[in-house]
CSV table of C-alpha atoms in Angstrom, one decimal:
chain,number,residue,atom,x,y,z
A,23,UNK,CA,180.5,92.0,102.1
A,24,UNK,CA,183.4,89.9,103.3
A,25,UNK,CA,184.6,86.7,101.6
A,26,UNK,CA,183.4,84.8,104.6
A,27,UNK,CA,179.9,86.2,104.4
A,28,UNK,CA,179.8,85.6,100.7
A,29,UNK,CA,180.9,82.0,101.3
A,30,UNK,CA,178.2,81.5,104.0
A,31,UNK,CA,175.5,82.9,101.6
A,32,UNK,CA,176.6,80.6,98.8
A,33,UNK,CA,176.5,77.6,101.1
A,34,UNK,CA,173.0,78.5,102.3
A,35,UNK,CA,171.9,79.0,98.7
A,36,UNK,CA,173.3,75.6,97.7
A,37,UNK,CA,171.5,73.9,100.6
A,38,UNK,CA,168.2,75.5,99.6
A,39,UNK,CA,168.7,74.6,96.0
A,40,UNK,CA,169.6,71.0,96.9
A,41,UNK,CA,166.6,70.6,99.3
A,42,UNK,CA,163.7,68.6,97.8
A,43,UNK,CA,160.6,70.5,96.9
A,44,UNK,CA,157.9,70.4,99.5
A,45,UNK,CA,155.0,68.2,98.5
A,46,UNK,CA,152.0,70.3,97.5
A,47,UNK,CA,149.3,67.6,97.0
A,48,UNK,CA,148.6,65.1,99.9
A,49,UNK,CA,146.8,61.9,99.1
A,50,UNK,CA,145.9,59.8,102.1
A,51,UNK,CA,145.7,56.0,102.5
A,52,UNK,CA,144.8,53.7,105.3
A,53,UNK,CA,145.5,50.0,104.5
A,54,UNK,CA,146.0,46.6,106.1
A,55,UNK,CA,149.7,46.6,105.4
A,56,UNK,CA,150.3,44.1,108.2
A,57,UNK,CA,148.1,41.6,110.1
A,58,UNK,CA,145.8,38.9,108.8
A,59,UNK,CA,144.6,41.0,105.9
A,60,UNK,CA,148.1,42.0,104.8
A,61,UNK,CA,147.7,39.9,101.6
A,62,UNK,CA,145.3,42.7,100.6
A,63,UNK,CA,147.0,45.8,102.1
A,64,UNK,CA,150.7,45.0,101.4
A,65,UNK,CA,150.4,45.0,97.5
A,66,UNK,CA,148.0,47.9,97.7
A,67,UNK,CA,150.5,50.0,99.7
A,68,UNK,CA,153.4,49.0,97.4
A,69,UNK,CA,151.3,49.9,94.4
A,70,UNK,CA,150.5,53.4,95.7
A,71,UNK,CA,154.1,54.0,96.7
A,72,UNK,CA,155.3,53.0,93.2
A,73,UNK,CA,152.8,55.1,91.4
A,74,UNK,CA,153.6,58.2,93.5
A,75,UNK,CA,157.3,57.7,92.8
A,76,UNK,CA,156.7,57.4,89.1
A,77,UNK,CA,154.4,60.4,89.1
A,78,UNK,CA,156.9,62.7,91.0
A,79,UNK,CA,159.7,61.5,88.8
A,80,UNK,CA,157.9,62.9,85.7
A,81,UNK,CA,156.9,66.2,87.3
A,82,UNK,CA,154.0,65.4,89.6
A,83,UNK,CA,150.5,66.6,88.8
A,84,UNK,CA,150.4,69.8,86.9
A,85,UNK,CA,153.9,70.6,88.2
A,86,UNK,CA,153.2,69.9,91.8
A,87,UNK,CA,154.7,67.0,93.8
A,88,UNK,CA,152.4,64.4,95.4
A,89,UNK,CA,152.9,63.1,99.0
A,90,UNK,CA,151.4,59.8,100.0
A,91,UNK,CA,150.3,59.8,103.6
A,92,UNK,CA,150.0,56.2,104.4
A,93,UNK,CA,148.8,54.5,107.6
A,94,UNK,CA,148.7,50.8,108.5
A,95,UNK,CA,145.3,50.0,110.1
A,96,UNK,CA,145.8,46.2,110.0
A,97,UNK,CA,142.1,45.9,108.9
A,98,UNK,CA,141.1,47.0,112.4
A,99,UNK,CA,138.0,49.3,112.2
A,100,UNK,CA,139.0,51.3,115.3
A,101,UNK,CA,142.5,52.0,114.0
A,102,UNK,CA,141.1,52.9,110.6
A,103,UNK,CA,138.7,55.4,112.2
A,104,UNK,CA,141.6,56.9,114.2
A,105,UNK,CA,143.7,57.3,111.1
A,106,UNK,CA,140.8,58.7,109.1
A,107,UNK,CA,140.5,61.5,111.7
A,108,UNK,CA,144.3,62.1,111.5
A,109,UNK,CA,144.2,62.3,107.7
A,110,UNK,CA,141.4,64.9,107.9
A,111,UNK,CA,142.5,67.0,110.8
A,112,UNK,CA,146.3,66.8,110.8
A,113,UNK,CA,147.4,65.8,107.4
A,114,UNK,CA,144.8,67.8,105.4
A,115,UNK,CA,144.7,65.4,102.5
A,116,UNK,CA,142.7,66.2,99.4
A,117,UNK,CA,141.6,62.6,98.7
A,118,UNK,CA,141.9,59.2,100.4
A,119,UNK,CA,142.4,55.7,99.0
A,120,UNK,CA,142.0,52.7,101.3
A,121,UNK,CA,140.0,50.5,103.4
A,122,UNK,CA,141.5,47.1,102.5
A,123,UNK,CA,138.6,45.5,104.3
A,124,UNK,CA,134.9,46.2,104.4
A,125,UNK,CA,135.0,46.8,108.2
A,126,UNK,CA,137.7,49.4,108.0
A,127,UNK,CA,136.0,51.1,105.0
A,128,UNK,CA,132.7,51.4,106.8
A,129,UNK,CA,134.4,52.8,109.9
A,130,UNK,CA,136.1,55.6,107.8
A,131,UNK,CA,133.4,56.4,105.3
A,132,UNK,CA,131.2,58.6,107.5
A,133,UNK,CA,134.2,60.7,108.6
A,134,UNK,CA,135.3,61.4,105.0
A,135,UNK,CA,131.7,62.2,104.1
A,136,UNK,CA,131.3,64.7,106.9
A,137,UNK,CA,134.7,66.3,106.0
A,138,UNK,CA,133.7,66.3,102.3
A,139,UNK,CA,136.8,64.5,101.2
A,140,UNK,CA,136.6,62.0,98.3
A,141,UNK,CA,137.3,58.4,99.4
A,142,UNK,CA,137.9,55.4,97.1
A,143,UNK,CA,137.6,52.1,99.0
A,144,UNK,CA,139.5,49.0,98.0
A,145,UNK,CA,137.0,46.6,99.7
A,146,UNK,CA,134.4,44.4,98.2
A,147,UNK,CA,131.0,44.7,99.9
A,148,UNK,CA,128.2,46.3,98.1
A,149,UNK,CA,127.1,48.2,101.2
A,150,UNK,CA,130.1,50.6,100.5
A,151,UNK,CA,128.4,52.1,97.5
A,152,UNK,CA,124.7,51.0,97.8
A,153,UNK,CA,123.1,53.3,98.7
A,154,UNK,CA,125.3,55.8,97.0
A,155,UNK,CA,127.2,58.2,99.3
A,156,UNK,CA,128.3,61.4,97.7
A,157,UNK,CA,132.0,61.2,98.7
A,158,UNK,CA,132.4,57.4,98.7
A,159,UNK,CA,133.6,55.3,95.7
A,160,UNK,CA,135.1,51.9,95.3
A,161,UNK,CA,137.2,50.0,92.7
A,162,UNK,CA,136.6,46.3,93.3
A,163,UNK,CA,133.6,44.5,92.0
A,164,UNK,CA,130.8,44.1,94.6
A,165,UNK,CA,130.0,40.9,96.4
A,166,UNK,CA,126.5,41.0,94.7
A,167,UNK,CA,128.2,40.9,91.3
A,168,UNK,CA,130.3,38.0,92.4
A,169,UNK,CA,127.2,36.1,93.4
A,170,UNK,CA,125.5,36.8,90.1
A,171,UNK,CA,128.7,35.8,88.1
A,172,UNK,CA,129.0,32.6,90.0
A,173,UNK,CA,125.3,31.7,89.7
A,174,UNK,CA,125.5,32.5,86.0
A,175,UNK,CA,128.2,29.9,85.6
A,176,UNK,CA,126.4,27.4,87.7
A,177,UNK,CA,123.2,27.7,85.6
A,178,UNK,CA,125.2,27.5,82.4
A,179,UNK,CA,126.4,24.1,83.6
A,180,UNK,CA,122.8,23.0,84.0
A,181,UNK,CA,122.7,23.2,87.8
A,182,UNK,CA,120.5,25.2,90.2
A,183,UNK,CA,120.7,23.7,93.7
A,184,UNK,CA,123.5,25.4,95.7
A,185,UNK,CA,124.9,25.2,99.2
A,186,UNK,CA,126.6,28.2,100.9
A,187,UNK,CA,129.4,28.0,103.4
A,188,UNK,CA,130.2,31.6,104.4
A,189,UNK,CA,132.7,33.3,106.6
A,190,UNK,CA,131.2,35.5,109.4
A,191,UNK,CA,133.6,38.4,108.9
A,192,UNK,CA,132.4,41.6,107.2
A,193,UNK,CA,133.0,40.4,103.6
A,194,UNK,CA,131.7,36.9,104.0
A,195,UNK,CA,128.6,38.0,105.9
A,196,UNK,CA,127.8,40.6,103.3
A,197,UNK,CA,128.3,38.3,100.3
A,198,UNK,CA,126.2,35.6,102.0
A,199,UNK,CA,123.4,38.1,102.3
A,200,UNK,CA,123.8,39.2,98.7
A,201,UNK,CA,123.8,35.6,97.4
A,202,UNK,CA,120.7,34.8,99.3
A,203,UNK,CA,119.1,38.0,97.9
A,204,UNK,CA,119.9,37.4,94.2
A,205,UNK,CA,119.5,33.6,94.1
A,206,UNK,CA,115.9,33.7,92.9
A,207,UNK,CA,116.5,36.1,90.0
A,208,UNK,CA,119.5,34.1,89.0
A,209,UNK,CA,117.5,30.9,88.8
A,210,UNK,CA,119.3,29.3,91.8
A,211,UNK,CA,117.9,27.7,94.9
A,212,UNK,CA,120.0,27.8,98.1
A,213,UNK,CA,119.3,24.4,99.7
A,214,UNK,CA,122.0,24.5,102.4
A,215,UNK,CA,123.4,27.5,104.4
A,216,UNK,CA,126.3,27.1,106.8
A,217,UNK,CA,128.8,29.5,108.3
A,218,UNK,CA,132.3,29.5,110.0
A,219,UNK,CA,134.3,31.9,112.1
A,220,UNK,CA,137.5,33.6,111.1
A,221,UNK,CA,139.5,31.5,113.5
A,222,UNK,CA,138.0,28.1,112.7
A,223,UNK,CA,140.6,25.5,111.7
A,224,UNK,CA,138.2,22.8,110.8
A,225,UNK,CA,134.8,23.1,109.0
A,226,UNK,CA,134.3,19.5,108.1
A,227,UNK,CA,131.0,19.3,110.1
A,228,UNK,CA,129.5,22.2,108.0
A,229,UNK,CA,130.7,20.7,104.7
A,230,UNK,CA,129.4,17.3,105.7
A,231,UNK,CA,126.0,18.8,106.3
A,232,UNK,CA,126.1,20.5,102.9
A,233,UNK,CA,127.3,17.4,101.0
A,234,UNK,CA,124.5,15.4,102.6
A,235,UNK,CA,121.8,17.8,101.6
A,236,UNK,CA,119.3,16.2,99.2
A,237,UNK,CA,119.7,17.5,95.6
A,238,UNK,CA,122.8,19.6,96.2
A,239,UNK,CA,124.7,20.3,93.0
A,240,UNK,CA,127.3,22.9,93.8
A,241,UNK,CA,129.0,24.7,96.8
A,242,UNK,CA,129.8,28.4,97.0
A,243,UNK,CA,132.2,29.8,99.7
A,244,UNK,CA,131.8,33.6,100.3
A,245,UNK,CA,134.8,34.7,102.3
A,246,UNK,CA,138.4,36.1,102.2
A,247,UNK,CA,141.6,35.6,104.1
A,248,UNK,CA,142.8,32.2,105.3
A,249,UNK,CA,139.3,30.8,106.0
A,250,UNK,CA,138.5,29.9,102.3
A,251,UNK,CA,141.8,27.9,102.1
A,252,UNK,CA,140.7,25.9,105.2
A,253,UNK,CA,137.3,25.3,103.7
A,254,UNK,CA,139.0,24.2,100.4
A,255,UNK,CA,141.4,21.8,102.1
A,256,UNK,CA,138.5,20.3,104.2
A,257,UNK,CA,136.4,19.9,101.1
A,258,UNK,CA,139.2,17.9,99.4
A,259,UNK,CA,139.8,15.8,102.6
A,260,UNK,CA,136.2,14.8,102.6
A,261,UNK,CA,136.3,13.7,99.0
A,262,UNK,CA,133.4,15.9,98.0
A,263,UNK,CA,133.1,15.9,94.2
A,264,UNK,CA,130.6,18.7,93.8
A,265,UNK,CA,131.6,21.8,91.7
A,266,UNK,CA,133.2,24.2,94.2
A,267,UNK,CA,133.3,28.0,93.9
A,268,UNK,CA,135.2,30.7,95.7
A,269,UNK,CA,134.8,34.5,95.5
A,270,UNK,CA,136.9,37.3,94.2
A,271,UNK,CA,137.9,37.8,97.8
A,272,UNK,CA,140.6,35.1,97.3
A,273,UNK,CA,141.5,35.9,93.7
A,274,UNK,CA,145.3,35.7,94.0
A,275,UNK,CA,148.1,33.2,93.8
A,276,UNK,CA,148.4,33.2,97.6
A,277,UNK,CA,145.1,31.3,97.8
A,278,UNK,CA,146.5,28.6,95.6
A,279,UNK,CA,149.6,28.4,97.9
A,280,UNK,CA,147.5,28.3,101.0
A,281,UNK,CA,145.0,25.7,99.7
A,282,UNK,CA,147.6,23.6,97.9
A,283,UNK,CA,146.5,20.7,95.7
A,284,UNK,CA,143.0,21.0,97.1
A,285,UNK,CA,142.5,24.1,95.0
A,286,UNK,CA,142.5,22.1,91.8
A,287,UNK,CA,139.3,22.6,89.9
A,288,UNK,CA,138.0,25.5,92.1
A,289,UNK,CA,136.3,28.2,90.1
A,290,UNK,CA,136.0,31.9,91.0
A,291,UNK,CA,135.2,35.3,89.3
A,292,UNK,CA,138.3,37.5,89.0
A,293,UNK,CA,140.0,40.3,87.1
A,294,UNK,CA,142.3,39.9,84.0
A,295,UNK,CA,145.2,40.5,86.3
A,296,UNK,CA,145.5,36.7,86.8
A,297,UNK,CA,145.6,35.9,83.1
A,298,UNK,CA,147.6,38.6,81.4
A,299,UNK,CA,149.2,36.3,78.8
A,300,UNK,CA,145.8,34.9,77.9
A,301,UNK,CA,144.1,38.2,77.0
A,302,UNK,CA,143.3,39.0,73.4
A,303,UNK,CA,145.4,41.8,71.9
A,304,UNK,CA,142.3,43.9,71.3
A,305,UNK,CA,141.1,43.6,74.9
A,306,UNK,CA,141.1,47.2,76.3
A,307,UNK,CA,142.5,45.9,79.6
A,308,UNK,CA,145.5,44.1,78.1
A,309,UNK,CA,147.8,47.1,77.9
A,310,UNK,CA,147.2,48.5,81.4
A,311,UNK,CA,147.3,45.0,82.9
A,312,UNK,CA,150.6,44.1,81.2
A,313,UNK,CA,152.2,47.5,82.0
A,314,UNK,CA,151.2,47.4,85.7
A,315,UNK,CA,152.6,43.9,86.1
A,316,UNK,CA,155.9,44.8,84.4
A,317,UNK,CA,156.3,48.0,86.5
A,318,UNK,CA,155.4,46.3,89.8
A,319,UNK,CA,157.8,43.4,89.1
A,320,UNK,CA,160.6,45.9,88.2
A,321,UNK,CA,160.0,47.8,91.4
A,322,UNK,CA,159.6,44.9,93.9
A,323,UNK,CA,160.9,41.7,92.2
A,324,UNK,CA,157.6,40.0,92.5
A,325,UNK,CA,154.2,39.9,90.6
A,326,UNK,CA,151.4,42.1,91.8
A,327,UNK,CA,148.1,40.7,93.0
A,328,UNK,CA,144.5,41.5,92.0
A,329,UNK,CA,144.3,43.5,95.2
A,330,UNK,CA,147.1,45.8,94.2
A,331,UNK,CA,145.2,46.4,91.0
A,332,UNK,CA,142.4,47.9,93.0
A,333,UNK,CA,144.8,50.5,94.3
A,334,UNK,CA,146.2,51.1,90.9
A,335,UNK,CA,142.8,52.0,89.4
A,336,UNK,CA,141.9,54.1,92.4
A,337,UNK,CA,145.1,56.2,92.2
A,338,UNK,CA,144.8,56.7,88.4
A,339,UNK,CA,141.2,58.0,88.8
A,340,UNK,CA,142.2,60.4,91.6
A,341,UNK,CA,145.1,61.7,89.5
A,342,UNK,CA,143.0,62.1,86.5
A,343,UNK,CA,140.4,64.1,88.5
A,344,UNK,CA,143.1,66.4,90.0
A,345,UNK,CA,144.6,67.0,86.5
A,346,UNK,CA,141.2,67.9,85.2
A,347,UNK,CA,139.7,69.7,88.1
A,348,UNK,CA,142.4,70.9,90.5
A,349,UNK,CA,143.1,70.1,94.1
A,350,UNK,CA,139.9,71.2,95.9
A,351,UNK,CA,138.4,68.0,97.4
A,352,UNK,CA,134.9,68.8,96.1
A,353,UNK,CA,136.3,69.2,92.6
A,354,UNK,CA,138.2,66.0,92.9
A,355,UNK,CA,135.0,64.2,93.9
A,356,UNK,CA,133.2,65.6,90.9
A,357,UNK,CA,136.1,64.5,88.6
A,358,UNK,CA,136.0,60.9,90.0
A,359,UNK,CA,132.2,60.8,89.5
A,360,UNK,CA,132.7,61.9,85.9
A,361,UNK,CA,135.0,59.1,85.0
A,362,UNK,CA,134.0,57.6,81.7
A,363,UNK,CA,135.4,54.6,79.9
A,364,UNK,CA,138.6,54.3,82.0
A,365,UNK,CA,140.2,51.0,81.1
A,366,UNK,CA,142.0,49.9,84.2
A,367,UNK,CA,143.5,46.7,85.4
A,368,UNK,CA,140.2,45.7,87.2
A,369,UNK,CA,137.7,46.6,84.6
A,370,UNK,CA,136.5,49.5,82.4
A,371,UNK,CA,135.0,52.1,84.7
A,372,UNK,CA,132.2,54.5,84.0
A,373,UNK,CA,131.0,56.3,87.1
A,374,UNK,CA,127.9,58.4,87.5
A,375,UNK,CA,125.9,60.1,90.3
A,376,UNK,CA,124.0,56.9,90.7
A,377,UNK,CA,126.9,54.5,90.3
A,378,UNK,CA,130.1,55.0,92.4
A,379,UNK,CA,131.8,51.8,91.3
A,380,UNK,CA,131.3,52.0,87.5
A,381,UNK,CA,131.7,48.3,86.7
A,382,UNK,CA,129.4,45.7,85.2
A,383,UNK,CA,129.6,41.9,85.1
A,384,UNK,CA,131.8,42.0,82.0
A,385,UNK,CA,134.7,43.1,84.3
A,386,UNK,CA,134.6,39.7,85.9
A,387,UNK,CA,136.3,36.7,84.1
A,388,UNK,CA,135.3,33.2,85.4
A,389,UNK,CA,138.6,31.3,86.1
A,390,UNK,CA,139.4,27.8,87.1
A,391,UNK,CA,142.5,26.6,88.9
A,392,UNK,CA,144.2,24.0,86.8
A,393,UNK,CA,147.6,22.5,87.5
A,394,UNK,CA,148.3,25.3,90.0
A,395,UNK,CA,147.5,28.1,87.6
A,396,UNK,CA,144.5,30.2,86.3
A,397,UNK,CA,142.6,29.2,83.2
A,398,UNK,CA,139.6,31.2,81.8
A,399,UNK,CA,136.5,28.9,81.4
A,400,UNK,CA,134.3,31.3,79.4
């Protein structure tokens, strides 16, 4: 062989050696990275990218690299369904994390069920996992749980007559229905029931109706996005002095920024993500919460949100299932369902064939906004 040929072979070998290893395990995601729900999807996407980079830097899963196949559905159910089809047919992923919103989740879930691919949603509505669907899981608390946690706090304060003002989007509509459904068992009476659209810039007529209802003692606002901030500002502008509750759908610093001083005194159920420095040292969630916040801040120069935490927990459970069971989607599904006592940033998860969320009310912390920050009130 000539020196020229030897040189060419050596060059080709060097190029092959330098080329990155092909990803062997594809995990899919469809999130609202942009658009009106980007406050959900952006931190979720950043979290998944960070975790994949960390994982591959330490050898991947059982020696195989992971590729994140991520699409931005903007919380549009039609786009989400299109991307779900692409993830199944073209990308051939082994599991999917996503659905920043309930609408996007419900559009995708039937496709993943039909394809027998495990799907962990990051949206809040209870309809995602009730009734249980074999291949569908979720990491956030349900809207039903949020109603029960809020009503528990209301009754502890000696009140029972509640007014609802709910968004008409997927989450707000679902939580309104859940609150109406559990009010009786929680010892609460819904004495006023108003709604508002996602584009409404003024809800003072609805709030005035609630405030003028005889016997009203507290107001609850099921909703997410910018709507609850509008409601909160109008509530303050009207000078209403009733205790005011939001849902976990706005459990992030961005809600305080949007609502401004009007947010003072608002209560809502949330995860420990918002109060890392106030957690007891023996709290099982302190270490994962503190570690996640530190890693995210190092990666992006900003604090993560509660919503990014939903993605963090979903990814960790998918990875644990693959490590334990292998890369067959049905085996991964089984592994997720067998999750027991996983202390994540959202809560301590124990899944089962009859529970594809794995959280109870103890995963919620009741917080109040005081001087622009979060304070536990339990």
